[in-house]
PDB file of C-alpha atoms in Angstrom:
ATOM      1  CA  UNK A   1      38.275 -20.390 -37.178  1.00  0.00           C
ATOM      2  CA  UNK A   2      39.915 -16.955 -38.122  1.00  0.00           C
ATOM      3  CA  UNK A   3      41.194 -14.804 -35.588  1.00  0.00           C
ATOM      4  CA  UNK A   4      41.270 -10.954 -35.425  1.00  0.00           C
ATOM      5  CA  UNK A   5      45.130 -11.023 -36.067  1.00  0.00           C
ATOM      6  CA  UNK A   6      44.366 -13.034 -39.130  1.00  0.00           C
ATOM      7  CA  UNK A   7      42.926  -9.904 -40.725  1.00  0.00           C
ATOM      8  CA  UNK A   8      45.731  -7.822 -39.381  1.00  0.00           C
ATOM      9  CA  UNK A   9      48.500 -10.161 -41.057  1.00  0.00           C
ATOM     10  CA  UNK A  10      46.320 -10.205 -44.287  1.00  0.00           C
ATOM     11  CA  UNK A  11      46.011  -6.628 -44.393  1.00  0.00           C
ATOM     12  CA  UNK A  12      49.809  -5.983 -43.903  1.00  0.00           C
ATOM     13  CA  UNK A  13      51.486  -9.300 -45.530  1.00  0.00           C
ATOM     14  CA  UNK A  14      49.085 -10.705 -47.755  1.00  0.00           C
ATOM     15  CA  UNK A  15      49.190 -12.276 -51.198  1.00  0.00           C
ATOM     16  CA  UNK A  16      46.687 -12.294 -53.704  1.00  0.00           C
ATOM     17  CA  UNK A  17      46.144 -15.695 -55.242  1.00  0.00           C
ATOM     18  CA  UNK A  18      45.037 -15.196 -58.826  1.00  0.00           C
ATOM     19  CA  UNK A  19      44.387 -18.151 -59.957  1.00  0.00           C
ATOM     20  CA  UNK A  20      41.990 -18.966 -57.310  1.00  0.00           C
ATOM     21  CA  UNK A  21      39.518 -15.845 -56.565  1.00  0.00           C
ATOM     22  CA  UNK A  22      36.991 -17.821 -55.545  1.00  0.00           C
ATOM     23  CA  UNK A  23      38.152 -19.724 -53.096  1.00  0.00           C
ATOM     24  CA  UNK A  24      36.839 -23.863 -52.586  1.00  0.00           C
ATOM     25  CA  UNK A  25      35.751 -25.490 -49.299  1.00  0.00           C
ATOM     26  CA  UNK A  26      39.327 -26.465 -48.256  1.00  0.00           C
ATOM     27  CA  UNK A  27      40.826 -23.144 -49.437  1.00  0.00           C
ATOM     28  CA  UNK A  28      40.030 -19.026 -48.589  1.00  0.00           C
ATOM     29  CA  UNK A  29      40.118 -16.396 -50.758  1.00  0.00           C
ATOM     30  CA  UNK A  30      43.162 -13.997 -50.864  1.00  0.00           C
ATOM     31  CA  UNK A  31      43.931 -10.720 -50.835  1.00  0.00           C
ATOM     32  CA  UNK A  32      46.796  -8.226 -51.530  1.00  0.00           C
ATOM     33  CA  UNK A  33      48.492  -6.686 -48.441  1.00  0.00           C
ATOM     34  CA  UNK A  34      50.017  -3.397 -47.723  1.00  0.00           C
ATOM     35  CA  UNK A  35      53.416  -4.434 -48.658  1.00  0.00           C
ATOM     36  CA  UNK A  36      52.987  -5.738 -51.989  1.00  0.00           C
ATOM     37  CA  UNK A  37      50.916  -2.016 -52.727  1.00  0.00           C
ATOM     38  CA  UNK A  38      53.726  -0.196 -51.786  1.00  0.00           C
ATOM     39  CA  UNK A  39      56.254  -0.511 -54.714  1.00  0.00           C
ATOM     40  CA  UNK A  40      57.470   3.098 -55.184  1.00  0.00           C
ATOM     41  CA  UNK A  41      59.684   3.951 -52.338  1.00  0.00           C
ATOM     42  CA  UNK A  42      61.388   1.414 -51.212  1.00  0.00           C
ATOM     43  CA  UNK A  43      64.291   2.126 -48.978  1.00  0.00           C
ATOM     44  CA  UNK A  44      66.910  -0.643 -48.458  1.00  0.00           C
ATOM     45  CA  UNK A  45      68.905  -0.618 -45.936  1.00  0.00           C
ATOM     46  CA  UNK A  46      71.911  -2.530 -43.790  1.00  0.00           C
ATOM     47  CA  UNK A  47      70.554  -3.407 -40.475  1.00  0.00           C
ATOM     48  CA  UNK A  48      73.559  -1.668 -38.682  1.00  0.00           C
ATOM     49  CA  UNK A  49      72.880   1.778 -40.602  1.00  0.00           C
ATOM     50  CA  UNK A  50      69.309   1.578 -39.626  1.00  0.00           C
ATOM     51  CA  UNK A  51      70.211   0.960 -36.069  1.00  0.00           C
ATOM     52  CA  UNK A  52      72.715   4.006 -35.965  1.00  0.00           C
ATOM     53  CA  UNK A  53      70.074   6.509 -37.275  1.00  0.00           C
ATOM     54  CA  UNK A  54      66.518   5.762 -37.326  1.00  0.00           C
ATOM     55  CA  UNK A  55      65.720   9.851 -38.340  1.00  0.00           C
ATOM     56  CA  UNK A  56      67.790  10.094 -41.755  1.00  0.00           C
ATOM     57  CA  UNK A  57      66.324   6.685 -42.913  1.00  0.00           C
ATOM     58  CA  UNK A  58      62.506   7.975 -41.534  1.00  0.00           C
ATOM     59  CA  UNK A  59      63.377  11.464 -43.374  1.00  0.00           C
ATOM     60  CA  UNK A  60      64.576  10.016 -46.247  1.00  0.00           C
ATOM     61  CA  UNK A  61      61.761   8.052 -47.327  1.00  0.00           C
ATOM     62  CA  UNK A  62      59.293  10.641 -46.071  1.00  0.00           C
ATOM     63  CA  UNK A  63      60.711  13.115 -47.975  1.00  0.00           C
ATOM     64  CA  UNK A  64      60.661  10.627 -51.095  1.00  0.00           C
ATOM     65  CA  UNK A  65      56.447  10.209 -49.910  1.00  0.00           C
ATOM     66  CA  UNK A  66      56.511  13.959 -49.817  1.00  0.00           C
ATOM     67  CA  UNK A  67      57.934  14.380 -53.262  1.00  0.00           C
ATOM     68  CA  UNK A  68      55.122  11.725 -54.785  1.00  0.00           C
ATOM     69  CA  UNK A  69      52.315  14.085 -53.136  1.00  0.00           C
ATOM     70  CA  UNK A  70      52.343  13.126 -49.852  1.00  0.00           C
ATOM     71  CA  UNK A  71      50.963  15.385 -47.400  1.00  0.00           C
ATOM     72  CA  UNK A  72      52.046  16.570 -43.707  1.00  0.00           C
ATOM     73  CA  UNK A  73      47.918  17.418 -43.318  1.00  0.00           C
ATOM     74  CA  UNK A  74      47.941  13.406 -43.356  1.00  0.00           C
ATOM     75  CA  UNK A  75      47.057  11.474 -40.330  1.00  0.00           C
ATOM     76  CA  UNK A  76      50.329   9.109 -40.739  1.00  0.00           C
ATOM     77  CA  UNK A  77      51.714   5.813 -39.000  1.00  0.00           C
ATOM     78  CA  UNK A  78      54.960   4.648 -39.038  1.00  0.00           C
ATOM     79  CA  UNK A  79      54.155   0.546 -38.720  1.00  0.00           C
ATOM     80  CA  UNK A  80      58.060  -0.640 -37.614  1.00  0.00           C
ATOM     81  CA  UNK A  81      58.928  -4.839 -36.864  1.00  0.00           C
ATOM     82  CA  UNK A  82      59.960  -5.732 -33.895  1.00  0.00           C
ATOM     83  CA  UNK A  83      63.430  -4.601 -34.234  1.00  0.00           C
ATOM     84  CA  UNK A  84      62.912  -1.581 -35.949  1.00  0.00           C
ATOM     85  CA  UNK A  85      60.183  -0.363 -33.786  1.00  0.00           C
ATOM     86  CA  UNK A  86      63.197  -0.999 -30.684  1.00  0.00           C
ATOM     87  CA  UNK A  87      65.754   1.113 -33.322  1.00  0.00           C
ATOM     88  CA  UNK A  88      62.676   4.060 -33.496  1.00  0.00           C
ATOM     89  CA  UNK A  89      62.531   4.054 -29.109  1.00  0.00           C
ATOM     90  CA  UNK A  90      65.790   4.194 -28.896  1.00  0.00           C
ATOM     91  CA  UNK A  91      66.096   7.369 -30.658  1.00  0.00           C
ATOM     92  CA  UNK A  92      64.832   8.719 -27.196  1.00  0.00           C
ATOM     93  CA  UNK A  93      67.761   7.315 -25.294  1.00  0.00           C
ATOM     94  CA  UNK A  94      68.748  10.343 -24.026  1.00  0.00           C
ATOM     95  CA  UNK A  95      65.251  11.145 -22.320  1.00  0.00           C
ATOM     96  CA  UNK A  96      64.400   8.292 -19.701  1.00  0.00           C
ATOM     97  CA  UNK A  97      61.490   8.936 -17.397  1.00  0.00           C
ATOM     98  CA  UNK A  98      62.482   7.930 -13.957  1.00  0.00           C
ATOM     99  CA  UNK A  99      60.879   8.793 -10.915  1.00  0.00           C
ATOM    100  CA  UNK A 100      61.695   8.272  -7.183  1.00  0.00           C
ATOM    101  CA  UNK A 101      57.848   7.419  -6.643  1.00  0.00           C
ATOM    102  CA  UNK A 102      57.278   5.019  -9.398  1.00  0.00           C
ATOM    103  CA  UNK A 103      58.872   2.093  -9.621  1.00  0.00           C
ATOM    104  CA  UNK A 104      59.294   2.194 -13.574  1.00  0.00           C
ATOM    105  CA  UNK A 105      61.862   2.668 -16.279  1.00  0.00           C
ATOM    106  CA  UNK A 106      60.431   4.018 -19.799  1.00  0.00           C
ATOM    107  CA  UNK A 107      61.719   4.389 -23.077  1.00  0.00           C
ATOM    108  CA  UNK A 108      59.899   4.310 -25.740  1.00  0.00           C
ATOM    109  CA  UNK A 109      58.530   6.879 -28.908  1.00  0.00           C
ATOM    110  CA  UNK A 110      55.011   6.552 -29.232  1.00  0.00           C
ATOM    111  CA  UNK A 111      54.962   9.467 -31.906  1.00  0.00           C
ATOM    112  CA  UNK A 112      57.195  10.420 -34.282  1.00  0.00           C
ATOM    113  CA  UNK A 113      57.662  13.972 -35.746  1.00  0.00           C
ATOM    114  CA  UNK A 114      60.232  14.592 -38.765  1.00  0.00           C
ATOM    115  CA  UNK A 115      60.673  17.808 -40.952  1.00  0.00           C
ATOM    116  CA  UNK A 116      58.018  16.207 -43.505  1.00  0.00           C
ATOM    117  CA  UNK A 117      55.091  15.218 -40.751  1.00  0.00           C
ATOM    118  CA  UNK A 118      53.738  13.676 -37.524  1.00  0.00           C
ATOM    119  CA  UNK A 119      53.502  10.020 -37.339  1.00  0.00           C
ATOM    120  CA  UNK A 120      52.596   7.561 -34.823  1.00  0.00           C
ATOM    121  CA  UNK A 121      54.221   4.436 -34.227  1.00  0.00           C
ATOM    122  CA  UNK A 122      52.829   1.275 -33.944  1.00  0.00           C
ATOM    123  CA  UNK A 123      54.596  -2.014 -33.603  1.00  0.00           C
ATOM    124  CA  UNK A 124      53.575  -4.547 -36.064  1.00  0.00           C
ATOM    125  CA  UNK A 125      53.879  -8.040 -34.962  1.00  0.00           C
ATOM    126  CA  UNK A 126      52.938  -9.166 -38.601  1.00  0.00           C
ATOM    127  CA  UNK A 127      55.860  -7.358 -40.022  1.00  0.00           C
ATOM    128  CA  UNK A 128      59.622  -8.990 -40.532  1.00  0.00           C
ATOM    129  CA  UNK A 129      61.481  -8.212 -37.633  1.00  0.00           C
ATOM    130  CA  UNK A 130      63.782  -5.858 -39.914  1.00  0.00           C
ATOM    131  CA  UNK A 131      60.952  -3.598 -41.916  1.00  0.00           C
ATOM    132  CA  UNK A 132      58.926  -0.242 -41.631  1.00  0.00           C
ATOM    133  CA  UNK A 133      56.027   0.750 -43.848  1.00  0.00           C
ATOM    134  CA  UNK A 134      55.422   4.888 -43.973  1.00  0.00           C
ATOM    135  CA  UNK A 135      51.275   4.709 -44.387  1.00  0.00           C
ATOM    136  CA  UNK A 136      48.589   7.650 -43.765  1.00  0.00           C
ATOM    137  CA  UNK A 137      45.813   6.345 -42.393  1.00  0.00           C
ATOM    138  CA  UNK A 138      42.726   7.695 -44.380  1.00  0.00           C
ATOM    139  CA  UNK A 139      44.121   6.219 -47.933  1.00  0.00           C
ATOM    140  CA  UNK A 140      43.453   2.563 -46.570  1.00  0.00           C
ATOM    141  CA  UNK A 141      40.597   1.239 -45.449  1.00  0.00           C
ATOM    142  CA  UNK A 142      39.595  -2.577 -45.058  1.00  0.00           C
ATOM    143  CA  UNK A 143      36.327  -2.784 -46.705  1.00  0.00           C
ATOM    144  CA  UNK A 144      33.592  -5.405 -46.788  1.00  0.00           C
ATOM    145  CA  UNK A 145      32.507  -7.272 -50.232  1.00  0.00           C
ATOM    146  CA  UNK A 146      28.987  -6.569 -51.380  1.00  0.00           C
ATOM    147  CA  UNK A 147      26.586  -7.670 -49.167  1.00  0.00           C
ATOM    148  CA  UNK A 148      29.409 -10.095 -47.196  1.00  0.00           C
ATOM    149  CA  UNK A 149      30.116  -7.785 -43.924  1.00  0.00           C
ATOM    150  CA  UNK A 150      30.407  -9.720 -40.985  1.00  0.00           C
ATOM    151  CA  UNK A 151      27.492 -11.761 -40.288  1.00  0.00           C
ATOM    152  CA  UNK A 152      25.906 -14.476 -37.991  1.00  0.00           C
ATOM    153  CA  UNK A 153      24.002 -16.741 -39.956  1.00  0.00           C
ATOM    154  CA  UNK A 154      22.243 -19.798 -37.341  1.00  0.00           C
ATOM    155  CA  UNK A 155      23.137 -23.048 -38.210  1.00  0.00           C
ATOM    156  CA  UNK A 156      20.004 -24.493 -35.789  1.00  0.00           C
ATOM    157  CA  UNK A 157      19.481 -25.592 -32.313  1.00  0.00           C
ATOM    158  CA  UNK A 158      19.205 -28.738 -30.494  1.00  0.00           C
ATOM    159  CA  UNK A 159      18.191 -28.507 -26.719  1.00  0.00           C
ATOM    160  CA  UNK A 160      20.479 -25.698 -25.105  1.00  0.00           C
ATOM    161  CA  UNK A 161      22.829 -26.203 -27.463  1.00  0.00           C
ATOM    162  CA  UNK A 162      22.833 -23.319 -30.232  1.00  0.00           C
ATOM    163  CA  UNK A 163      25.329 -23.227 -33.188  1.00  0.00           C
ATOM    164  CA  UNK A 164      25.792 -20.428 -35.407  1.00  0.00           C
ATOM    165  CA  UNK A 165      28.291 -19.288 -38.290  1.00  0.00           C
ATOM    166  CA  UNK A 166      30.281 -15.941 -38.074  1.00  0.00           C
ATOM    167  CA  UNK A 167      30.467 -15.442 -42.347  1.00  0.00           C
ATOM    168  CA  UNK A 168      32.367 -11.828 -43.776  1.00  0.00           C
ATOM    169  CA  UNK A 169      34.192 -11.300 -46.159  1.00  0.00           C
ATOM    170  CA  UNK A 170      36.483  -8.128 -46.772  1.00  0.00           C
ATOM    171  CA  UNK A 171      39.179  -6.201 -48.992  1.00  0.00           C
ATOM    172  CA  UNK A 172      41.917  -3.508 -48.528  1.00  0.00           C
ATOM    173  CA  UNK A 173      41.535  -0.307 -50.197  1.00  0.00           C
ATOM    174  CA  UNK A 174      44.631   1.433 -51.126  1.00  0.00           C
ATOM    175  CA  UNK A 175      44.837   4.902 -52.745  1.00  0.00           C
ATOM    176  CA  UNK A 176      47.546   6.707 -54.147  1.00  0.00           C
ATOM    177  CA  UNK A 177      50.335   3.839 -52.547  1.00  0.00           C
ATOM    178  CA  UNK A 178      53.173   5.630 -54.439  1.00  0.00           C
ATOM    179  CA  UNK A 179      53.292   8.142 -51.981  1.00  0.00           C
ATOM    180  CA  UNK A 180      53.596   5.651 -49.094  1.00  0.00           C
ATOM    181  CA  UNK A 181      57.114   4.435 -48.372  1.00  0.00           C
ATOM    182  CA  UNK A 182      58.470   0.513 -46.981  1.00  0.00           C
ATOM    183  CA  UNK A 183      61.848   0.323 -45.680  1.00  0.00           C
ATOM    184  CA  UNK A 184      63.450  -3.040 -45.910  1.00  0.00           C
TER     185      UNK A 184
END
């Protein structure tokens, strides 16, 4: 059975298999994820440089995005790893929210603004620990095949016992990925 985070790691890391489009009864068919779209700006960094400023290597490769015709009128999402998306909440570590009534400690950026844009920030479990992709939201969409949205198709019934088929099969839609950025 596929799960819901099975599309989500498909969408972001996937691979598309050529040679076998199809797909066979022991095998599924592929796709090509987010990351292997995004081939124009990509930013590589050390991990300690990252760590040390978050905002130059966010502006940097937004401003690169910007320069290929990215827009600010975007709705954007900065998609970090685990370990970047800590480096991105840390950049608020000098504004803690404590409170003598609530017995909580937070630190954490939710949204990200830059001289280029607004952006929120979403941690991406499917993501190496070390990566961020720069994406706005309305140039991909995941997208059904013709006629192969998700479906229930029975499979019969025997007593009380009912058994049915959950069938769909779907695509990601990328436009203009040169003006979306991946830092590494």
């Amino acid at each position: 059975t596929r799960r819901s985070s099975d599309l989500e790691k498909e969408v972001i890391r996937g691979k598309l298999n050529t040679a076998n489009s199809l797909a066979t009864t022991s095998t599924t068919r592929t796709m090509q994820g987010l990351r292997a779209f995004i081939t124009t700006i990509n930013s590589t960094v050390t991990a300690s440089s990252f760590t040390a400023n978050p905002h130059l290597y966010l502006g940097d490769a937004w401003q690169n995005v910007y320069d290929q015709g990215g827009s600010s009128n975007e709705t954007w999402c900065v998609l970090a790893g685990p370990t970047r998306y800590r480096d991105i909440s840390n950049l608020n570590d000098t504004k803690i929210e404590d409170t003598s009534n609530i017995e909580s400690f937070k630190r954490v950026v939710r949204r990200y603004t830059g001289p280029f844009g607004s952006a929120e920030v979403i941690l991406a479990r499917t993501l190496p620990n070390n990566e961020v992709l720069l994406v706005p939201r309305e140039r991909v969409k995941v997208v059904p095949l013709q006629g192969r949205s998700f479906g229930v198709q029975e499979m019969g019934i025997i007593g009380d016992n009912r058994k049915a088929l959950l069938t769909g099969e779907y695509t990601l839609e990328v436009h203009h990925a040169n003006a979306m950025a991946r830092i590494v």
